[in-house]
CSV table of C-alpha atoms and ligand atoms in Angstrom, one decimal:
chain,number,residue,atom,x,y,z
D,1,MET,CA,34.0,5.2,11.7
D,2,GLN,CA,31.5,2.3,12.0
D,3,TYR,CA,28.2,2.1,10.3
D,4,PRO,CA,25.4,-0.2,11.3
D,5,GLN,CA,24.9,-3.2,9.2
D,6,ARG,CA,21.1,-3.3,9.6
D,7,PHE,CA,20.3,-1.3,6.5
D,8,SER,CA,23.6,-1.3,4.5
D,9,ALA,CA,22.7,-4.4,2.5
D,10,LEU,CA,19.3,-3.1,1.4
D,11,PRO,CA,18.8,-3.3,-2.4
D,12,GLU,CA,18.7,0.1,-4.1
D,13,TYR,CA,15.2,1.6,-3.8
D,14,ALA,CA,13.0,0.8,-6.8
D,15,PHE,CA,12.9,4.3,-8.4
D,16,PRO,CA,16.7,5.1,-8.3
D,17,ARG,CA,17.2,1.6,-9.6
D,18,LEU,CA,14.9,2.2,-12.5
D,19,ARG,CA,16.7,5.5,-13.3
D,20,THR,CA,20.0,3.7,-13.3
D,21,LEU,CA,18.6,1.1,-15.7
D,22,LEU,CA,17.2,3.6,-18.2
D,23,ALA,CA,19.8,6.5,-17.9
D,24,PRO,CA,22.3,5.2,-20.5
D,25,PHE,CA,19.5,5.1,-23.2
D,26,PRO,CA,17.5,7.9,-24.8
D,27,ALA,CA,13.7,7.7,-24.7
D,28,GLY,CA,12.2,6.5,-27.9
D,29,GLY,CA,9.4,9.0,-27.7
D,30,ASP,CA,7.7,11.6,-25.5
D,31,LEU,CA,7.7,10.4,-21.9
D,32,VAL,CA,4.7,8.5,-20.6
D,33,ALA,CA,5.1,8.2,-16.8
D,34,MET,CA,3.7,4.9,-15.7
D,35,SER,CA,6.2,3.8,-13.1
D,36,ILE,CA,5.3,5.8,-10.0
D,37,GLY,CA,2.0,5.4,-8.3
D,38,GLU,CA,1.5,9.1,-7.7
D,39,PRO,CA,-2.1,10.1,-8.1
D,40,GLN,CA,-2.6,12.9,-10.7
D,41,HIS,CA,-6.4,13.5,-10.4
D,42,ARG,CA,-7.4,16.8,-8.8
D,43,PHE,CA,-7.8,16.9,-5.0
D,44,PRO,CA,-11.0,18.4,-3.6
D,45,ASP,CA,-11.3,22.1,-4.2
D,46,PHE,CA,-12.0,22.9,-0.5
D,47,ILE,CA,-8.6,21.7,0.7
D,48,PRO,CA,-6.5,24.9,0.0
D,49,GLN,CA,-9.2,27.2,1.5
D,50,ILE,CA,-9.4,25.2,4.7
D,51,ILE,CA,-5.6,25.3,5.1
D,52,ALA,CA,-5.6,29.1,4.5
D,53,GLU,CA,-8.5,29.7,7.0
D,54,ASN,CA,-6.7,27.7,9.7
D,55,ALA,CA,-3.2,29.1,9.1
D,56,ASP,CA,-3.0,30.3,12.7
D,57,GLY,CA,-2.5,26.7,13.6
D,58,PHE,CA,1.0,26.7,12.2
D,59,ASN,CA,1.8,28.7,15.4
D,60,VAL,CA,1.3,25.7,17.6
D,61,TYR,CA,2.8,22.2,18.0
D,62,PRO,CA,0.1,19.8,16.8
D,63,PRO,CA,-1.1,17.3,19.5
D,64,ASN,CA,0.5,13.9,19.3
D,65,ASN,CA,-2.9,12.1,19.0
D,66,GLY,CA,-4.3,14.5,16.4
D,67,ALA,CA,-7.1,17.1,16.5
D,68,PRO,CA,-10.4,15.8,18.1
D,69,GLU,CA,-12.4,16.8,15.0
D,70,LEU,CA,-10.1,14.8,12.7
D,71,ARG,CA,-10.3,11.7,15.0
D,72,ALA,CA,-14.0,12.0,15.0
D,73,ALA,CA,-14.2,12.4,11.2
D,74,ILE,CA,-12.0,9.3,10.8
D,75,ALA,CA,-14.1,7.2,13.3
D,76,ARG,CA,-17.4,8.2,11.6
D,77,TRP,CA,-15.9,7.3,8.1
D,78,LEU,CA,-14.8,3.9,9.4
D,79,GLU,CA,-18.2,3.1,10.8
D,80,THR,CA,-20.0,4.1,7.6
D,81,ARG,CA,-17.6,2.6,5.1
D,82,PHE,CA,-17.2,-0.8,6.8
D,83,GLY,CA,-20.5,-1.0,8.6
D,84,LEU,CA,-18.8,-1.1,12.0
D,85,THR,CA,-20.4,-0.6,15.3
D,86,LYS,CA,-19.1,2.4,17.3
D,87,ILE,CA,-15.4,3.2,17.0
D,88,ASN,CA,-14.1,5.2,19.9
D,89,GLU,CA,-12.3,8.2,18.4
D,90,ASP,CA,-10.3,8.9,21.6
D,91,THR,CA,-8.8,5.4,22.0
D,92,GLU,CA,-9.2,3.4,18.8
D,93,VAL,CA,-7.8,5.7,16.1
D,94,PHE,CA,-5.2,8.4,15.6
D,95,PRO,CA,-4.0,10.4,12.6
D,96,LEU,CA,-0.7,9.6,10.9
D,97,ASN,CA,1.7,11.5,8.8
D,98,GLY,CA,0.8,9.2,5.9
D,99,THR,CA,0.4,5.5,6.3
D,100,ARG,CA,4.0,4.9,5.6
D,101,GLU,CA,5.0,6.4,8.9
D,102,GLY,CA,2.5,4.2,10.8
D,103,LEU,CA,3.4,1.0,9.0
D,104,PHE,CA,7.0,1.5,10.0
D,105,ASN,CA,6.6,2.8,13.6
D,106,ALA,CA,3.9,0.2,14.5
D,107,CYS,CA,6.5,-2.5,14.0
D,108,LEU,CA,8.9,-0.6,16.3
D,109,ALA,CA,6.2,-0.2,18.9
D,110,LEU,CA,4.7,-3.7,18.8
D,111,SER,CA,7.1,-6.3,17.7
D,112,PRO,CA,8.6,-8.0,20.8
D,113,GLU,CA,12.3,-8.6,21.1
D,114,THR,CA,11.9,-12.4,21.1
D,115,LYS,CA,9.0,-14.8,20.8
D,116,ASN,CA,8.9,-18.3,22.4
D,117,GLY,CA,12.6,-17.8,23.0
D,118,GLN,CA,13.4,-17.3,19.3
D,119,LYS,CA,14.2,-14.5,16.9
D,120,PRO,CA,10.9,-13.0,15.7
D,121,ALA,CA,9.7,-13.5,12.1
D,122,ILE,CA,7.7,-10.8,10.3
D,123,LEU,CA,5.7,-12.1,7.4
D,124,MET,CA,4.8,-10.1,4.3
D,125,PRO,CA,3.4,-10.7,0.8
D,126,ASN,CA,5.9,-10.9,-2.0
D,127,PRO,CA,5.9,-8.6,-4.0
D,128,PHE,CA,5.4,-6.0,-1.3
D,129,TYR,CA,5.5,-2.4,-0.2
D,130,GLN,CA,9.2,-2.0,0.7
D,131,CYS,CA,8.6,-0.3,4.0
D,132,TYR,CA,7.4,-3.6,5.5
D,133,MET,CA,10.8,-5.2,4.9
D,134,VAL,CA,12.8,-2.3,6.4
D,135,ALA,CA,10.5,-2.2,9.4
D,136,ALA,CA,11.2,-5.9,10.0
D,137,ARG,CA,14.9,-5.3,9.8
D,138,ALA,CA,14.7,-2.3,12.1
D,139,VAL,CA,13.4,-4.5,14.9
D,140,GLY,CA,15.9,-7.3,14.3
D,141,ALA,CA,13.3,-9.7,13.0
D,142,ASP,CA,13.5,-12.0,10.0
D,143,PRO,CA,11.4,-10.7,7.1
D,144,ILE,CA,9.7,-13.7,5.6
D,145,TYR,CA,8.5,-13.2,2.0
D,146,VAL,CA,5.3,-15.1,1.1
D,147,ASN,CA,4.7,-15.3,-2.6
D,148,ALA,CA,1.5,-13.8,-3.9
D,149,GLU,CA,1.2,-15.1,-7.5
D,150,LYS,CA,-1.1,-16.5,-10.1
D,151,SER,CA,-1.5,-19.9,-8.4
D,152,ASN,CA,-3.0,-18.3,-5.3
D,153,ASP,CA,-5.0,-15.5,-7.0
D,154,PHE,CA,-2.2,-13.1,-5.9
D,155,LEU,CA,-3.1,-13.5,-2.2
D,156,PRO,CA,-0.3,-14.9,0.0
D,157,ASP,CA,-1.1,-18.2,1.7
D,158,PHE,CA,0.2,-17.6,5.2
D,159,HIS,CA,-1.4,-20.9,6.4
D,160,ALA,CA,1.0,-22.9,4.2
D,161,LEU,CA,4.1,-21.8,6.2
D,162,PRO,CA,5.8,-24.2,8.6
D,163,THR,CA,4.5,-24.2,12.2
D,164,GLU,CA,8.0,-23.4,13.4
D,165,THR,CA,7.8,-20.1,11.4
D,166,LEU,CA,4.3,-19.3,12.5
D,167,ASP,CA,5.2,-19.9,16.1
D,168,ARG,CA,7.9,-17.2,16.0
D,169,THR,CA,5.8,-14.8,14.0
D,170,THR,CA,5.1,-11.5,15.7
D,171,ILE,CA,3.5,-9.5,12.9
D,172,VAL,CA,1.9,-10.2,9.5
D,173,TYR,CA,1.8,-7.4,7.0
D,174,MET,CA,-1.1,-7.8,4.5
D,175,CYS,CA,-2.0,-5.3,1.8
D,176,SER,CA,-5.5,-5.3,0.4
D,177,PRO,CA,-6.2,-4.1,-2.2
D,178,SER,CA,-2.7,-5.1,-3.0
D,179,ASN,CA,0.0,-3.1,-4.6
D,180,PRO,CA,1.1,-4.1,-7.2
D,181,GLN,CA,-1.5,-6.8,-8.3
D,182,GLY,CA,-4.8,-5.1,-7.3
D,183,ALA,CA,-6.0,-8.3,-5.6
D,184,VAL,CA,-8.6,-8.0,-2.9
D,185,ALA,CA,-8.8,-10.0,0.3
D,186,SER,CA,-12.4,-11.2,0.9
D,187,ALA,CA,-14.0,-11.1,4.3
D,188,GLU,CA,-13.4,-14.9,4.4
D,189,TYR,CA,-9.7,-14.3,3.8
D,190,TRP,CA,-9.4,-11.8,6.6
D,191,LYS,CA,-11.3,-14.1,9.0
D,192,ASN,CA,-9.0,-17.1,8.2
D,193,LEU,CA,-6.0,-14.9,8.7
D,194,LEU,CA,-7.4,-13.7,12.1
D,195,ALA,CA,-7.9,-17.4,13.1
D,196,LEU,CA,-4.3,-18.1,12.2
D,197,ALA,CA,-3.2,-15.1,14.2
D,198,GLN,CA,-5.2,-16.3,17.3
D,199,LYS,CA,-3.7,-19.8,16.9
D,200,HIS,CA,-0.1,-18.7,16.6
D,201,ASP,CA,-0.4,-15.5,18.7
D,202,PHE,CA,0.6,-12.8,16.2
D,203,ARG,CA,-0.7,-9.4,15.1
D,204,VAL,CA,-2.0,-8.4,11.6
D,205,PHE,CA,-1.1,-5.0,10.2
D,206,ALA,CA,-3.6,-4.5,7.3
D,207,ASP,CA,-2.5,-1.9,4.8
D,208,GLU,CA,-5.8,-0.8,3.2
D,209,CYS,CA,-4.6,2.4,1.6
D,210,TYR,CA,-6.1,1.5,-1.8
D,211,SER,CA,-9.5,0.5,-0.3
D,212,GLU,CA,-11.4,3.3,-2.1
D,213,ILE,CA,-10.1,2.7,-5.6
D,214,TYR,CA,-12.1,-0.3,-6.7
D,215,ARG,CA,-13.9,-1.4,-9.8
D,216,GLU,CA,-17.2,-3.0,-8.6
D,217,ALA,CA,-17.7,-4.1,-5.0
D,218,PRO,CA,-16.1,-2.1,-2.2
D,219,PRO,CA,-13.2,-4.3,-0.7
D,220,ALA,CA,-13.8,-5.9,2.7
D,221,GLY,CA,-11.8,-4.5,5.6
D,222,ILE,CA,-10.1,-6.3,8.4
D,223,LEU,CA,-11.9,-4.3,11.2
D,224,ALA,CA,-15.3,-5.7,10.1
D,225,ALA,CA,-13.8,-9.2,10.3
D,226,VAL,CA,-12.6,-8.4,13.8
D,227,GLN,CA,-16.1,-7.3,14.9
D,228,GLU,CA,-17.8,-10.2,13.2
D,229,THR,CA,-15.5,-12.9,14.7
D,230,GLY,CA,-15.0,-11.3,18.1
D,231,VAL,CA,-11.2,-11.8,17.8
D,232,ASP,CA,-9.2,-9.7,20.3
D,233,PRO,CA,-9.0,-6.3,18.7
D,234,GLU,CA,-5.5,-5.9,20.0
D,235,ARG,CA,-4.3,-8.3,17.3
D,236,VAL,CA,-5.1,-5.9,14.5
D,237,LEU,CA,-4.1,-2.5,13.2
D,238,ALA,CA,-5.7,-1.1,10.0
D,239,PHE,CA,-4.0,1.6,8.0
D,240,HIS,CA,-5.7,4.1,5.7
D,241,SER,CA,-4.7,7.2,3.8
D,242,LEU,CA,-5.9,10.2,1.9
D,243,SER,CA,-3.1,9.8,-0.6
D,244,LYS,CA,-5.0,7.6,-3.0
D,245,ARG,CA,-8.6,8.1,-1.9
D,246,SER,CA,-8.5,11.9,-2.1
D,247,ASN,CA,-5.4,12.5,-4.4
D,248,LEU,CA,-3.5,14.1,-1.6
D,249,PRO,CA,-0.2,12.3,-1.4
D,250,GLY,CA,1.5,15.6,-0.6
D,251,LEU,CA,-0.7,16.3,2.4
D,252,ARG,CA,0.9,13.3,4.2
D,253,SER,CA,-2.3,12.3,5.9
D,254,GLY,CA,-3.4,8.9,7.0
D,255,PHE,CA,-4.5,7.1,10.1
D,256,VAL,CA,-4.3,3.9,12.1
D,257,ALA,CA,-7.2,2.1,13.8
D,258,GLY,CA,-7.1,-0.8,16.2
D,259,GLY,CA,-7.3,-2.0,19.8
D,260,PRO,CA,-6.9,0.7,22.4
D,261,LYS,CA,-3.8,-0.9,24.1
D,262,SER,CA,-2.0,-1.1,20.8
D,263,ILE,CA,-3.0,2.4,19.9
D,264,ALA,CA,-1.7,3.6,23.3
D,265,GLU,CA,1.6,1.9,22.7
D,266,LEU,CA,2.0,3.6,19.3
D,267,LEU,CA,1.1,6.9,20.8
D,268,GLN,CA,3.7,6.4,23.5
D,269,LEU,CA,6.5,5.9,21.0
D,270,ARG,CA,5.2,8.7,18.8
D,271,GLY,CA,5.2,11.1,21.7
D,272,TYR,CA,9.0,10.8,21.7
D,273,THR,CA,9.8,10.5,18.0
D,274,GLY,CA,6.8,11.4,15.9
D,275,ALA,CA,6.1,14.3,13.6
D,276,PRO,CA,2.4,14.9,13.9
D,277,LEU,CA,0.7,16.6,10.9
D,278,PRO,CA,0.4,20.4,11.3
D,279,LEU,CA,-3.0,21.5,12.6
D,280,PRO,CA,-4.2,23.4,9.4
D,281,LEU,CA,-3.5,20.2,7.5
D,282,GLN,CA,-5.4,18.1,10.0
D,283,LYS,CA,-8.4,20.4,9.5
D,284,ALA,CA,-8.3,19.9,5.8
D,285,ALA,CA,-7.9,16.1,6.3
D,286,ALA,CA,-11.0,16.1,8.6
D,287,ALA,CA,-13.1,17.7,5.8
D,288,ALA,CA,-11.7,15.2,3.2
D,289,TRP,CA,-12.7,12.2,5.3
D,290,ALA,CA,-16.2,13.7,5.8
D,291,ASP,CA,-16.8,14.0,2.0
D,292,GLU,CA,-17.5,11.2,-0.4
D,293,THR,CA,-18.5,13.1,-3.5
D,294,HIS,CA,-14.9,13.6,-4.6
D,295,VAL,CA,-14.1,10.0,-3.8
D,296,ILE,CA,-16.9,8.8,-6.1
D,297,GLU,CA,-15.6,11.1,-8.9
D,298,ASN,CA,-12.1,9.9,-8.4
D,299,ARG,CA,-13.1,6.2,-8.5
D,300,THR,CA,-15.2,6.8,-11.6
D,301,LEU,CA,-12.1,8.2,-13.4
D,302,TYR,CA,-10.0,5.2,-12.5
D,303,GLN,CA,-12.8,2.9,-13.6
D,304,LYS,CA,-12.7,4.6,-17.0
D,305,LYS,CA,-9.0,4.1,-17.1
D,306,PHE,CA,-9.4,0.4,-16.3
D,307,SER,CA,-12.0,0.1,-19.1
D,308,LEU,CA,-9.5,1.6,-21.5
D,309,ALA,CA,-6.8,-0.8,-20.3
D,310,ASP,CA,-9.3,-3.8,-20.8
D,311,ARG,CA,-10.1,-2.5,-24.3
D,312,ILE,CA,-6.4,-2.1,-25.4
D,313,LEU,CA,-4.9,-5.0,-23.6
D,314,GLY,CA,-7.8,-7.5,-23.6
D,315,ASN,CA,-6.2,-9.7,-26.3
D,316,VAL,CA,-2.8,-9.9,-24.7
D,317,PRO,CA,-2.4,-13.5,-23.4
D,318,GLU,CA,-2.4,-13.6,-19.5
D,319,TYR,CA,-3.8,-10.1,-19.3
D,320,ARG,CA,-5.7,-9.8,-16.0
D,321,SER,CA,-7.9,-6.9,-15.0
D,322,PRO,CA,-7.3,-6.1,-11.4
D,323,GLN,CA,-10.2,-5.8,-8.9
D,324,ALA,CA,-8.9,-2.6,-7.3
D,325,GLY,CA,-6.0,-0.2,-6.8
D,326,PHE,CA,-4.6,1.7,-9.8
D,327,PHE,CA,-1.9,-0.6,-11.1
D,328,LEU,CA,-1.7,-3.3,-13.8
D,329,TRP,CA,0.6,-6.2,-13.1
D,330,LEU,CA,1.5,-7.5,-16.5
D,331,LYS,CA,3.3,-10.7,-17.4
D,332,ALA,CA,6.4,-10.4,-19.7
D,333,GLU,CA,9.2,-12.7,-20.4
D,334,ASN,CA,11.6,-10.6,-18.3
D,335,GLY,CA,10.3,-7.5,-16.5
D,336,GLU,CA,13.6,-5.6,-16.6
D,337,ILE,CA,14.1,-6.2,-20.3
D,338,ALA,CA,10.5,-5.2,-21.0
D,339,ALA,CA,10.9,-1.9,-19.0
D,340,LEU,CA,14.1,-1.1,-20.9
D,341,LYS,CA,12.6,-1.9,-24.3
D,342,LEU,CA,9.4,0.1,-23.7
D,343,TRP,CA,11.6,3.0,-22.7
D,344,GLN,CA,13.9,2.7,-25.8
D,345,ASN,CA,11.1,2.0,-28.2
D,346,SER,CA,8.5,4.5,-27.1
D,347,GLY,CA,9.4,6.6,-24.0
D,348,VAL,CA,7.0,4.6,-21.8
D,349,LYS,CA,8.3,4.3,-18.2
D,350,VAL,CA,7.1,1.2,-16.3
D,351,LEU,CA,8.6,-0.5,-13.2
D,352,PRO,CA,10.2,-4.0,-13.5
D,353,GLY,CA,8.2,-6.3,-11.1
D,354,ALA,CA,11.4,-7.7,-9.5
D,355,TYR,CA,12.1,-4.2,-8.1
D,356,LEU,CA,9.2,-4.8,-5.7
D,357,SER,CA,9.8,-8.5,-4.9
D,358,HIS,CA,12.4,-10.7,-3.2
D,359,ASP,CA,14.1,-13.9,-4.2
D,360,THR,CA,12.7,-16.9,-2.3
D,361,PRO,CA,13.4,-20.7,-2.5
D,362,ASN,CA,10.2,-20.8,-4.5
D,363,GLY,CA,11.5,-18.2,-7.0
D,364,ASN,CA,11.0,-14.5,-7.4
D,365,PRO,CA,7.3,-13.8,-8.2
D,366,GLY,CA,8.0,-10.3,-9.7
D,367,HIS,CA,10.7,-11.4,-12.2
D,368,GLU,CA,8.4,-11.9,-15.1
D,369,TYR,CA,6.2,-8.9,-14.5
D,370,ILE,CA,6.0,-5.2,-15.1
D,371,ARG,CA,4.0,-2.8,-12.9
D,372,VAL,CA,2.1,-0.1,-14.8
D,373,ALA,CA,0.5,2.8,-12.9
D,374,LEU,CA,-2.7,4.1,-14.5
D,375,VAL,CA,-2.2,7.7,-13.3
D,376,ALA,CA,-1.5,9.6,-16.5
D,377,ASP,CA,-4.2,11.5,-18.4
D,378,PHE,CA,-6.2,9.7,-21.0
D,379,PRO,CA,-4.2,10.6,-24.2
D,380,ASP,CA,-0.9,9.6,-22.6
D,381,LEU,CA,-2.5,6.5,-21.1
D,382,GLU,CA,-3.8,5.4,-24.4
D,383,ARG,CA,-0.4,5.9,-26.0
D,384,GLY,CA,1.4,4.1,-23.2
D,385,LEU,CA,-1.0,1.2,-23.1
D,386,THR,CA,-0.9,0.8,-26.8
D,387,ALA,CA,2.9,0.7,-26.7
D,388,ILE,CA,2.8,-1.9,-23.9
D,389,ARG,CA,0.3,-4.1,-25.9
D,390,ASP,CA,2.5,-3.9,-29.0
D,391,TYR,CA,5.6,-4.9,-27.0
D,392,LEU,CA,3.9,-7.8,-25.2
D,393,LEU,CA,2.4,-9.1,-28.4
D,394,SER,CA,5.8,-8.9,-30.1
D,395,GLU,CA,7.3,-11.0,-27.3
D,396,GLN,CA,4.6,-13.6,-27.9
D,397,ASN,CA,5.3,-13.7,-31.6
D,398,GLY,CA,9.0,-14.2,-31.0
E,401,LIG,C1,0.9,-0.4,-0.5
E,401,LIG,C2,1.2,0.9,0.0
E,401,LIG,N1,1.1,1.2,1.3
E,401,LIG,C3,1.4,2.4,1.8
E,401,LIG,C4,1.7,3.4,1.0
E,401,LIG,C5,2.1,4.8,1.7
E,401,LIG,O1,1.2,5.7,1.4
E,401,LIG,P1,1.0,7.1,2.2
E,401,LIG,O2,2.2,7.1,3.2
E,401,LIG,O3,1.1,8.2,1.2
E,401,LIG,O4,-0.3,7.0,2.9
E,401,LIG,C6,1.8,3.3,-0.4
E,401,LIG,C7,2.2,4.4,-1.3
E,401,LIG,O5,2.4,4.3,-2.4
E,401,LIG,C8,1.5,2.0,-0.9
E,401,LIG,O6,1.6,1.7,-2.2
């Protein structure tokens, strides 16, 4: 029997790969889980009650474009959070089953088969959320990895690509705040990227799922840049999620917002293949988007975690305190060796940076890094960060 080649050469997914790396060795202490970015803070108390009160909704197939009250809650949240003028909740947004679903399917719905007579290119930051690369492969495009590293403040410079590549680009994935580095695209960055998109006629998919976990200033969003520049809104989709904002990764609730024609194309594909969120969960999601109190509490907790990290790691050479998100992206001599040693010495589990990045002619920007998720509770976090500091300093001292 034949198997398709499209996905067979994919590298093993990051977490099984980490398990394979660590499995032969016993942990050198009680486990401190810092590898997976799974939020551990409490979700809002009202969520289970709303699901229970609306349990009758499990009796019906949920509508493809989502419950009107959820669409309205999302549109009002976008307007308030990003200072946008009216968002049409019927044509410019719809709820997703987590942003991951939308990030993948939007590529299927909107990347043309060819561009200017050539094979399409889909650009993405490097390191990157792995879904972008698989989406590009699924539509037969060339994924192009654009390094986001210290020299460019961890924001990919798409402008530096050859014109030949930009002219066959159909989609640019951009993540801000970024996973793993926690770098934030300024309004200026978004506007420059939109100008490039106009010039070379491509779309921008903005993955903004970490937008609410920030340290000081709220990150700028791409939709505000669209309204300020007057760029064709069909060029842009923005993706948001309750997974990080509201500590609800298991609710599988996010949304996409953008130009009405693009949204209609997505809905058309989703009508055939999608799995809309069950209605009781949509009701709970609507309440979560309408409430900011829990979001402020959540952010405050992460800010305390970052302060702890600054205090413990501040003296480590090249330590960089991220602007947003909940990861540290820490320089080591070799990320894989560092992850293994931390496990063997102290039971601390972190992810080698190279498991999130790709080799390029300009090197692999994840190779000398580890990604550390600040999701554990404070005692574990303190123990984990201290072990990481000791390890990184021991590397420095030979
Ligand atoms: C950068 C990035 N984008 C998207 C997602 C998907 O999140 P969800 O599908 O839970 O909204 C994640 C999850 O970890 C992520 O890190």
